[in-house]
PDB file of N, CA and C in Angstrom:
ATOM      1  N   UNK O   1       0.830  -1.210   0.000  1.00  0.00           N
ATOM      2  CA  UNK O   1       0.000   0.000   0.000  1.00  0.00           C
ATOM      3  C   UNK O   1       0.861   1.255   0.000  1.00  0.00           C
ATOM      4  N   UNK O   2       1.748   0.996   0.686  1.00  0.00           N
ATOM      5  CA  UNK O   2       3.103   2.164   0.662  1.00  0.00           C
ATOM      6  C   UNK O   2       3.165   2.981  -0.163  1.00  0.00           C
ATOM      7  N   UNK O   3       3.938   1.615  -1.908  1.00  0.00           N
ATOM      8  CA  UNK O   3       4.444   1.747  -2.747  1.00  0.00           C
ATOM      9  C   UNK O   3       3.168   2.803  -3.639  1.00  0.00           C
ATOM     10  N   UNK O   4       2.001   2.441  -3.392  1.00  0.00           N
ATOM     11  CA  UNK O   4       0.814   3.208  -4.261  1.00  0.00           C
ATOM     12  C   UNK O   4       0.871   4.552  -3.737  1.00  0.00           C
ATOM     13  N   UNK O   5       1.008   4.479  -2.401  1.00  0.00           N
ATOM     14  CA  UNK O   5       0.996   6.215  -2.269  1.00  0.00           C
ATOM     15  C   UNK O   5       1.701   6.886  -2.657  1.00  0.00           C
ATOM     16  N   UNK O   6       3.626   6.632  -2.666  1.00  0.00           N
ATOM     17  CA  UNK O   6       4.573   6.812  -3.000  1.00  0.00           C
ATOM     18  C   UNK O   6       4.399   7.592  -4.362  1.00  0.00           C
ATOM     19  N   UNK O   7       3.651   6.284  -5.367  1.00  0.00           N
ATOM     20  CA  UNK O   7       3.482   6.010  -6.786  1.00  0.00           C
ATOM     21  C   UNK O   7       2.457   7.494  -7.182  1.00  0.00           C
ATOM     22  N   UNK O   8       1.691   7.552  -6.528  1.00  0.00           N
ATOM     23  CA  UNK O   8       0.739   8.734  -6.977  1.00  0.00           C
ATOM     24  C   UNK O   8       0.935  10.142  -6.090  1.00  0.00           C
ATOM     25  N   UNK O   9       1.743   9.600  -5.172  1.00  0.00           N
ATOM     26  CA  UNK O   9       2.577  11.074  -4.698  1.00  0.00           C
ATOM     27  C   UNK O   9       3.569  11.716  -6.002  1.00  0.00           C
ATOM     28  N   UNK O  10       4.057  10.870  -6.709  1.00  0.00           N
ATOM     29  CA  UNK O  10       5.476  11.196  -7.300  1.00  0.00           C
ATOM     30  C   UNK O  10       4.459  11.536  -9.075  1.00  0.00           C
ATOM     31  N   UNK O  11       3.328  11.170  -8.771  1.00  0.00           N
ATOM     32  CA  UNK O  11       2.673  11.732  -9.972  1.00  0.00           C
ATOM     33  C   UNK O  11       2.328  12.681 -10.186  1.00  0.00           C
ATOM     34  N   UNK O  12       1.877  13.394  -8.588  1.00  0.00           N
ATOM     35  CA  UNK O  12       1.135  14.034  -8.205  1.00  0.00           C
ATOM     36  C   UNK O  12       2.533  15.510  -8.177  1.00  0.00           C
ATOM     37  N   UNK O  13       3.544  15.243  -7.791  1.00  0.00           N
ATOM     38  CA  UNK O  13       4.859  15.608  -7.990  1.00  0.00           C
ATOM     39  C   UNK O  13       5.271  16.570  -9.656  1.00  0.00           C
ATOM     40  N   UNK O  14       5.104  15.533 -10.489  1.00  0.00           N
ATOM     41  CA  UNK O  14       5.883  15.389 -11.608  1.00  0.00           C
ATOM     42  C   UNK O  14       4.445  16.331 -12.792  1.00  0.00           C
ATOM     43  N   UNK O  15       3.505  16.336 -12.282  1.00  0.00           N
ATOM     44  CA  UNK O  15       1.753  16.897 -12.626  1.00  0.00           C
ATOM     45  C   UNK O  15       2.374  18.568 -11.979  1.00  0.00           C
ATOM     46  N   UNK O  16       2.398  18.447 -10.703  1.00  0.00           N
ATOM     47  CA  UNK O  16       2.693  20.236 -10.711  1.00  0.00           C
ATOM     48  C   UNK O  16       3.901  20.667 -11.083  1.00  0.00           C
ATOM     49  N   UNK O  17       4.960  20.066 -11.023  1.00  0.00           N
ATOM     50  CA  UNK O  17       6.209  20.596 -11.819  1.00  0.00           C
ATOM     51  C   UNK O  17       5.610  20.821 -13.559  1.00  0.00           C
ATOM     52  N   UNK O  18       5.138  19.799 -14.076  1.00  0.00           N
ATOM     53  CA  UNK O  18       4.782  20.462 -15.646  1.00  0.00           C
ATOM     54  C   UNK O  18       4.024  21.280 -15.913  1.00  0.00           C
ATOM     55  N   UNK O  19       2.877  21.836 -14.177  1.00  0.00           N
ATOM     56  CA  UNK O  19       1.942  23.089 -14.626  1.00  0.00           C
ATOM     57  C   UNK O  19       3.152  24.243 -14.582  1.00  0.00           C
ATOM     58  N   UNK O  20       3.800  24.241 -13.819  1.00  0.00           N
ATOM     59  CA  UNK O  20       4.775  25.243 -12.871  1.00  0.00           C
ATOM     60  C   UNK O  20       5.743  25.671 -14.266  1.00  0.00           C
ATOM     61  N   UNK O  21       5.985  24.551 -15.008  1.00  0.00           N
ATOM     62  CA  UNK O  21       7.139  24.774 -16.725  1.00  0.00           C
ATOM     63  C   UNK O  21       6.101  25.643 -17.372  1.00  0.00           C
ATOM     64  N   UNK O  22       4.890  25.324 -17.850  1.00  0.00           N
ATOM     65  CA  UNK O  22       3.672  25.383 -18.164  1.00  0.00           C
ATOM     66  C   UNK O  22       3.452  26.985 -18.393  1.00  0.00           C
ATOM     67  N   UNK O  23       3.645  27.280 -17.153  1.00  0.00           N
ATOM     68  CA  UNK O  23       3.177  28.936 -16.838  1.00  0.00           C
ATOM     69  C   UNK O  23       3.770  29.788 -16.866  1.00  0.00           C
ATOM     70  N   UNK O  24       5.258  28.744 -16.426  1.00  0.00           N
ATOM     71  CA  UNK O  24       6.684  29.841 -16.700  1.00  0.00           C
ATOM     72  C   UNK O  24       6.657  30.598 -18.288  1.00  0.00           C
ATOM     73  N   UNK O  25       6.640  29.652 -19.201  1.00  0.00           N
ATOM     74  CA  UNK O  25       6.443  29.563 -20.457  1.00  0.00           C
ATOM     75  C   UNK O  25       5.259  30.637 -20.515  1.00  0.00           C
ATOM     76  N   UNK O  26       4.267  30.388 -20.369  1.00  0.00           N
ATOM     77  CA  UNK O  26       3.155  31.872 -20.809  1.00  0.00           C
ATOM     78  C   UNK O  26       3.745  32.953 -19.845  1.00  0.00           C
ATOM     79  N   UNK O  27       4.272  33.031 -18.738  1.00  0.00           N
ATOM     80  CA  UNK O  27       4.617  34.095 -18.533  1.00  0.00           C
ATOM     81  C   UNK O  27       5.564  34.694 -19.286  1.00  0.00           C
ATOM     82  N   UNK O  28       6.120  34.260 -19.355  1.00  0.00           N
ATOM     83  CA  UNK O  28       7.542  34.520 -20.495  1.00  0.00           C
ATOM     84  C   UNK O  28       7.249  35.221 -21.958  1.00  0.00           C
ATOM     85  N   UNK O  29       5.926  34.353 -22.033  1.00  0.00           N
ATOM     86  CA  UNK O  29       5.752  35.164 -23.488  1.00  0.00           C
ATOM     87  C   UNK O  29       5.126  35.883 -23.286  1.00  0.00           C
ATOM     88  N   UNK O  30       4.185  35.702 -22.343  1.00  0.00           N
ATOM     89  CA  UNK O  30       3.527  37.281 -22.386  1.00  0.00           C
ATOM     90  C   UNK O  30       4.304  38.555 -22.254  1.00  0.00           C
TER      91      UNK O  30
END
């Protein structure tokens, strides 16, 4: 059960780091 939390922690992780690239990027261009 660990390993699942771990598993969708590190998704959950890797999901706001690509909004966070995401926005950098429109900020940038704007």
């Amino acid at each position: 059960n660990e390993g699942k939390v771990d598993q969708i922690a590190g998704k959950t992780q890797s999901g706001l780091g690509d909004a966070k690239e995401k926005a950098k990027d429109l900020i940038d261009k704007a």
